[in-house]
Short mmCIF file of C-alpha atoms in Angstrom, two decimals:
data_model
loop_
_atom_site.label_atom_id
_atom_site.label_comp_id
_atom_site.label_asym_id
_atom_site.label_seq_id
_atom_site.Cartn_x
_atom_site.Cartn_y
_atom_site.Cartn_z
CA UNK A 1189 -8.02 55.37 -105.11
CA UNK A 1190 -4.21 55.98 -104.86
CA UNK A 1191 -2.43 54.25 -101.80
CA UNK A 1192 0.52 54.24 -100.08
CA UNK A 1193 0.91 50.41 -98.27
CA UNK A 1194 2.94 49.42 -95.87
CA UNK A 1195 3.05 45.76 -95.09
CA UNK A 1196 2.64 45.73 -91.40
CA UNK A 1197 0.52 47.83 -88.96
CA UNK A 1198 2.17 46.11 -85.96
CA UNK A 1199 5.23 44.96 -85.29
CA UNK A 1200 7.38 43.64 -82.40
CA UNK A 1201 10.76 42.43 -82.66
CA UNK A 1202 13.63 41.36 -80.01
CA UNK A 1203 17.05 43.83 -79.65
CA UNK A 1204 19.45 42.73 -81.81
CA UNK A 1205 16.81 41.77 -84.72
CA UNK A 1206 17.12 43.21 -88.54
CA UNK A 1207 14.12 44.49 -89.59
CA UNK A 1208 12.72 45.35 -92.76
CA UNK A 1209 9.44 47.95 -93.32
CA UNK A 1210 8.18 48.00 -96.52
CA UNK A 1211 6.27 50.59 -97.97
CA UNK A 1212 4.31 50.60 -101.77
CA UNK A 1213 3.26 53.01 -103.95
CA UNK A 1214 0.76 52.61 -107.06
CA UNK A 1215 0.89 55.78 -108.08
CA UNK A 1216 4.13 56.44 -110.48
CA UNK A 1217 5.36 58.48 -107.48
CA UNK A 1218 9.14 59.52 -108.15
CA UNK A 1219 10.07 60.80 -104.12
CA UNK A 1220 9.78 58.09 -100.91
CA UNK A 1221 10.01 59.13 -97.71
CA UNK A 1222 10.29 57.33 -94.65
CA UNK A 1223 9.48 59.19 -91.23
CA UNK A 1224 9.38 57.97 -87.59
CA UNK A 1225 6.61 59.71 -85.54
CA UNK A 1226 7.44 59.88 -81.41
CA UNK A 1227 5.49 62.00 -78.93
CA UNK A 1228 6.51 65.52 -78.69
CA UNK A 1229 9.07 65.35 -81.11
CA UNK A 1230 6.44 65.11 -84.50
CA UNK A 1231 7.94 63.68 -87.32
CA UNK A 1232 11.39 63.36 -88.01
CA UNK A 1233 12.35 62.34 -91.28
CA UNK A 1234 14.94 59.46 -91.34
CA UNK A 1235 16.03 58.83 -95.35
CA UNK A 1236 14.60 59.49 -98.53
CA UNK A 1237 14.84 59.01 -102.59
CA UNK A 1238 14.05 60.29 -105.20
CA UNK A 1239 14.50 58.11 -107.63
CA UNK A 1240 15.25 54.43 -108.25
CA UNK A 1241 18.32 53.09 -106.29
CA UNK A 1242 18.41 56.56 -105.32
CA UNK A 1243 18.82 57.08 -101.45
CA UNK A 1244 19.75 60.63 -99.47
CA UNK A 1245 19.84 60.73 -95.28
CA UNK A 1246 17.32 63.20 -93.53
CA UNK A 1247 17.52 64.46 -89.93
CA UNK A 1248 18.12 61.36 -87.93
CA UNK A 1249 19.45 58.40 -90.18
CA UNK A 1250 21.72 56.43 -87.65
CA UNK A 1251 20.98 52.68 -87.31
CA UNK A 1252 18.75 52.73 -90.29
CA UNK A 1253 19.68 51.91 -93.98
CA UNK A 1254 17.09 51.71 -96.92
CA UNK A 1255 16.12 50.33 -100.69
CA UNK A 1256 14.69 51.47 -104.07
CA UNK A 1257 15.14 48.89 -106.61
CA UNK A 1258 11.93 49.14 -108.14
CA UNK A 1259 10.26 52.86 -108.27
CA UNK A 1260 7.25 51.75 -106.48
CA UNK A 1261 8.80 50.33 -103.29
CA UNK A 1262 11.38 51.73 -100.35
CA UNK A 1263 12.01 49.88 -97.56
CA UNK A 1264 13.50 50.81 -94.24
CA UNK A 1265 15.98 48.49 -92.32
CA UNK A 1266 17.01 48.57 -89.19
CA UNK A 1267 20.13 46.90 -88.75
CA UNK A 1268 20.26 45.35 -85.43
CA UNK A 1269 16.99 46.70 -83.34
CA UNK A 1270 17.26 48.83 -80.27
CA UNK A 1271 15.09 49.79 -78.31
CA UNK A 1272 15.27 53.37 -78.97
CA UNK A 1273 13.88 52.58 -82.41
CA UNK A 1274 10.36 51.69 -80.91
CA UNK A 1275 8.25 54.54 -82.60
CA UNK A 1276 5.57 55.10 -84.95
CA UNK A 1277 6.63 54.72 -88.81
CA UNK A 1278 5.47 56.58 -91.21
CA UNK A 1279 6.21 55.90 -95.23
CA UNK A 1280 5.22 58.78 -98.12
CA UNK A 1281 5.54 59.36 -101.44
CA UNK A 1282 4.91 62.58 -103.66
CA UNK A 1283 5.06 63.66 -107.27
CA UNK A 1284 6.16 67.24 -106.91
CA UNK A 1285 7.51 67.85 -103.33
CA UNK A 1286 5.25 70.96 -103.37
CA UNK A 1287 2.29 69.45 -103.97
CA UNK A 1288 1.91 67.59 -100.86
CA UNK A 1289 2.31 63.66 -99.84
CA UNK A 1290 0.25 60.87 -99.51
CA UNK A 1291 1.24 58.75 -96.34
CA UNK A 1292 0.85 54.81 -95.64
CA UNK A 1293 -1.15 54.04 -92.56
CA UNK A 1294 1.93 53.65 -90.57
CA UNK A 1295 3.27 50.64 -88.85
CA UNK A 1296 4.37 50.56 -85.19
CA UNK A 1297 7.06 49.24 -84.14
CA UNK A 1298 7.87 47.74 -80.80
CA UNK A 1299 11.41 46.25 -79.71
CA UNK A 1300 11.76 44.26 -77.00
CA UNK B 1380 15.23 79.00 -91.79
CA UNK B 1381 12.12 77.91 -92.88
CA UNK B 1382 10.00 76.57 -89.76
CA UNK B 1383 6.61 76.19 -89.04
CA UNK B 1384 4.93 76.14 -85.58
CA UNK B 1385 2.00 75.17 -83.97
CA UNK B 1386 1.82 76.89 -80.34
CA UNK B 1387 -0.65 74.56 -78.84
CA UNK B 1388 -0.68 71.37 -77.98
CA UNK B 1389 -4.22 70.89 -77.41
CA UNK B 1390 -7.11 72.47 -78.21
CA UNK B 1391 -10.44 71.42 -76.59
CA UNK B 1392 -13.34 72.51 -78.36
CA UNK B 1393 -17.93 71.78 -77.41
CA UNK B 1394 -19.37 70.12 -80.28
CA UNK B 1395 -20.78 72.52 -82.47
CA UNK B 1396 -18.91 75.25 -81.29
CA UNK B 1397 -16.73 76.72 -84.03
CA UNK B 1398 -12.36 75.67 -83.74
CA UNK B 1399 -9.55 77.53 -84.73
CA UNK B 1400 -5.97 75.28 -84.65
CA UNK B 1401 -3.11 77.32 -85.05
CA UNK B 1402 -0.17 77.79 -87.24
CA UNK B 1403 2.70 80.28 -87.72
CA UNK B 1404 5.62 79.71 -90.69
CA UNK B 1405 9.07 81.12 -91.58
CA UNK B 1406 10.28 81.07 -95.22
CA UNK B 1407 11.90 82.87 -97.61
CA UNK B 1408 10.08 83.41 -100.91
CA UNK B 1409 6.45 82.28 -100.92
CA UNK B 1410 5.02 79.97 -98.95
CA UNK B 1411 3.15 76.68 -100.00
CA UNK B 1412 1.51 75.65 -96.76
CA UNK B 1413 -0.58 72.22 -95.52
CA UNK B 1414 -3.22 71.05 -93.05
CA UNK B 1415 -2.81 67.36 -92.17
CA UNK B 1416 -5.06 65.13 -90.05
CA UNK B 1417 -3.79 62.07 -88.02
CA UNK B 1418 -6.82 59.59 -86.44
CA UNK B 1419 -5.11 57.08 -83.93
CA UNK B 1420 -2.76 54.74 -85.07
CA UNK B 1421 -3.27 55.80 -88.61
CA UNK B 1422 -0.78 57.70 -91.09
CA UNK B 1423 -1.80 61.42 -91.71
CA UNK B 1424 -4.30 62.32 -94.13
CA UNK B 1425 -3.93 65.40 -96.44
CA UNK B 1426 -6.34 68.15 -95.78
CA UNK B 1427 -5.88 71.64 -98.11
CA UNK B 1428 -3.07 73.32 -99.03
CA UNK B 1429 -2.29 76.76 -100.10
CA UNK B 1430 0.08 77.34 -102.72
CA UNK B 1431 -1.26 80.54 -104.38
CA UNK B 1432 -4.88 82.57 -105.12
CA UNK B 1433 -7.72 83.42 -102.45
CA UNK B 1434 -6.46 83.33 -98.95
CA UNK B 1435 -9.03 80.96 -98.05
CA UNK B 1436 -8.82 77.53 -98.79
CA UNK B 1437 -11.20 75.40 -98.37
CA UNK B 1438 -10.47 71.74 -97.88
CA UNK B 1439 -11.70 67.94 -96.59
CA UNK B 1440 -14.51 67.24 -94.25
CA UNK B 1441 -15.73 70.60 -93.69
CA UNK B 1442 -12.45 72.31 -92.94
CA UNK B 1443 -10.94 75.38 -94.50
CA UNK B 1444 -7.83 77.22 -93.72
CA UNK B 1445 -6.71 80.94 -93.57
CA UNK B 1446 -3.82 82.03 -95.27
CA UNK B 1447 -2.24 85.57 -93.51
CA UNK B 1448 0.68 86.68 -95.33
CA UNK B 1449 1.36 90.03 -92.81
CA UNK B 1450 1.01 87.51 -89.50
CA UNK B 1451 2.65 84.88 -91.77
CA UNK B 1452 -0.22 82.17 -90.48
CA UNK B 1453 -2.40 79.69 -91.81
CA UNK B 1454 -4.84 79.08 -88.86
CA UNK B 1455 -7.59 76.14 -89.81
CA UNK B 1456 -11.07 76.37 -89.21
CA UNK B 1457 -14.12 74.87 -88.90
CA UNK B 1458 -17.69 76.62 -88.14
CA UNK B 1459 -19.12 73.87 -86.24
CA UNK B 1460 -17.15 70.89 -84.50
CA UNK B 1461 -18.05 67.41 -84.55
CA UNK B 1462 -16.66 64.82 -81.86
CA UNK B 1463 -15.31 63.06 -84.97
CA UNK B 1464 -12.86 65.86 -85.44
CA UNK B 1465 -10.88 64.66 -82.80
CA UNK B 1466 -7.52 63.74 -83.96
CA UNK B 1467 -3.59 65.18 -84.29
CA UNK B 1468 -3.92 67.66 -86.64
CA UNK B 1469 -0.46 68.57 -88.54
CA UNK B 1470 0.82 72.12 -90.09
CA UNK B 1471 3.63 72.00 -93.08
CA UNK B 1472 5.39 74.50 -94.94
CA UNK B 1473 7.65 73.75 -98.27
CA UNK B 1474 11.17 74.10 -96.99
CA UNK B 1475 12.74 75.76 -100.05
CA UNK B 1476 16.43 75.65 -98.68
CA UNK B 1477 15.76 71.30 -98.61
CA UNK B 1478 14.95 70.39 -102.34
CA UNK B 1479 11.54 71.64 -101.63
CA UNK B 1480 11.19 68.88 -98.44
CA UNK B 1481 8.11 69.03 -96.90
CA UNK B 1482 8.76 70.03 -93.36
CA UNK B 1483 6.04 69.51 -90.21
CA UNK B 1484 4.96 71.34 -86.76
CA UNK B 1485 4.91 69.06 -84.04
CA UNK B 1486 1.19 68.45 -84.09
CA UNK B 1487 -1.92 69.72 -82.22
CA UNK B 1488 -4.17 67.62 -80.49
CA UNK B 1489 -7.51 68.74 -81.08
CA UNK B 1490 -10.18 67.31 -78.69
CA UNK B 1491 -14.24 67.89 -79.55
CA UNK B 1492 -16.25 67.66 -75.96
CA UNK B 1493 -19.61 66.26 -76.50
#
């Protein structure tokens, strides 16, 4: 069965922190997406590639940075936590953008 | 600009009653649409998509979706509920004008009364 993994379903970390949310692939995926999910505002998409060491912002990219050295793994960073950044994370990955995505379980964050 | 919207919220639904969650889209050119299912604290799950062919799709666990290109919706069904439907349930249109991004209503909350 193909999977998306992310390393960690839970997370808390202090203000201040840098962070790092990984998220796997084993499916030869070329696009990575990384989302944050918050009530009432659905998902927001924060950065994206689309290929190896490949990166592009999406809608709300401030105080996060990312990685694609290998094809099969993007990881989010946070620089220095805030607060604000306490959401729902979501990774994805597709071949063809119009055939859909596969999503990671998600891992929440909490910063304290 | 391409949008896609989901005008409720929440939908509560008897079990075994049939449920209808809503969605409307905006795009140029045609659309290639997608049902999504979130259970609690889990990523979303793919149900059907449409990209082209018979107007209804039929997809995961039952569920099938309705493709109307004059009310430019794609409404998902399902004849008889079942209190495991319960869940965040996520429209998505192709957003043609972003690379072909994927871009996502704001989620319905669909609740199955038992």
């Amino acid at each position: 069965d193909v999977k998306v993994t992310q390393s960690s379903r839970y997370l808390v970390k202090r203000t201040g922190e840098k962070v790092f949310l990984e998220c796997v692939q084993d499916m030869d995926h070329e696009n990575m997406f990384w989302y944050r999910q918050d009530p009432g505002l659905g998902l927001r998409l924060i950065y994206f590639s689309y290929d190896v060491k490949m990166k592009e912002k999406g809608d709300i990219p401030e105080g996060y940075s990312v990685s694609r050295e290998k094809k099969e793994r993007f990881s989010l960073i946070l620089e220095s936590a805030s607060t604000n950044q306490t959401s729902m994370y979501l990774c994805a990955s597709s071949f063809r953008q119009a055939y859909g995505y596969t999503f990671g379980s998600g891992t929440r964050l909490t910063v304290v | 600009a391409q949008s896609v919207a989901q005008p409720e919220d929440q939908v509560n639904v008897a079990e075994g009653n049939p449920l209808t969650v809503k969605c409307t889209y905006s795009v140029s050119g045609n659309p290639y649409l997608f049902w999504y299912v979130q259970y609690p604290n889990r990523g979303l799950q793919f149900l059907l998509k449409y990209i082209t062919g018979d107007n209804l799709v039929k997809g995961s666990y039952g569920f099938e979706a309705e493709f109307n290109k004059s009310q430019t919706s794609f409404h998902l069904k399902k004849p008889s509920a079942l209190v495991s439907d319960s869940a965040l349930y996520f429209c998505a249109v192709r957003d043609m004008n972003r690379d072909d991004k994927i871009i996502f209503g704001k989620g319905t909350r669909l609740h199955i009364l038992p």
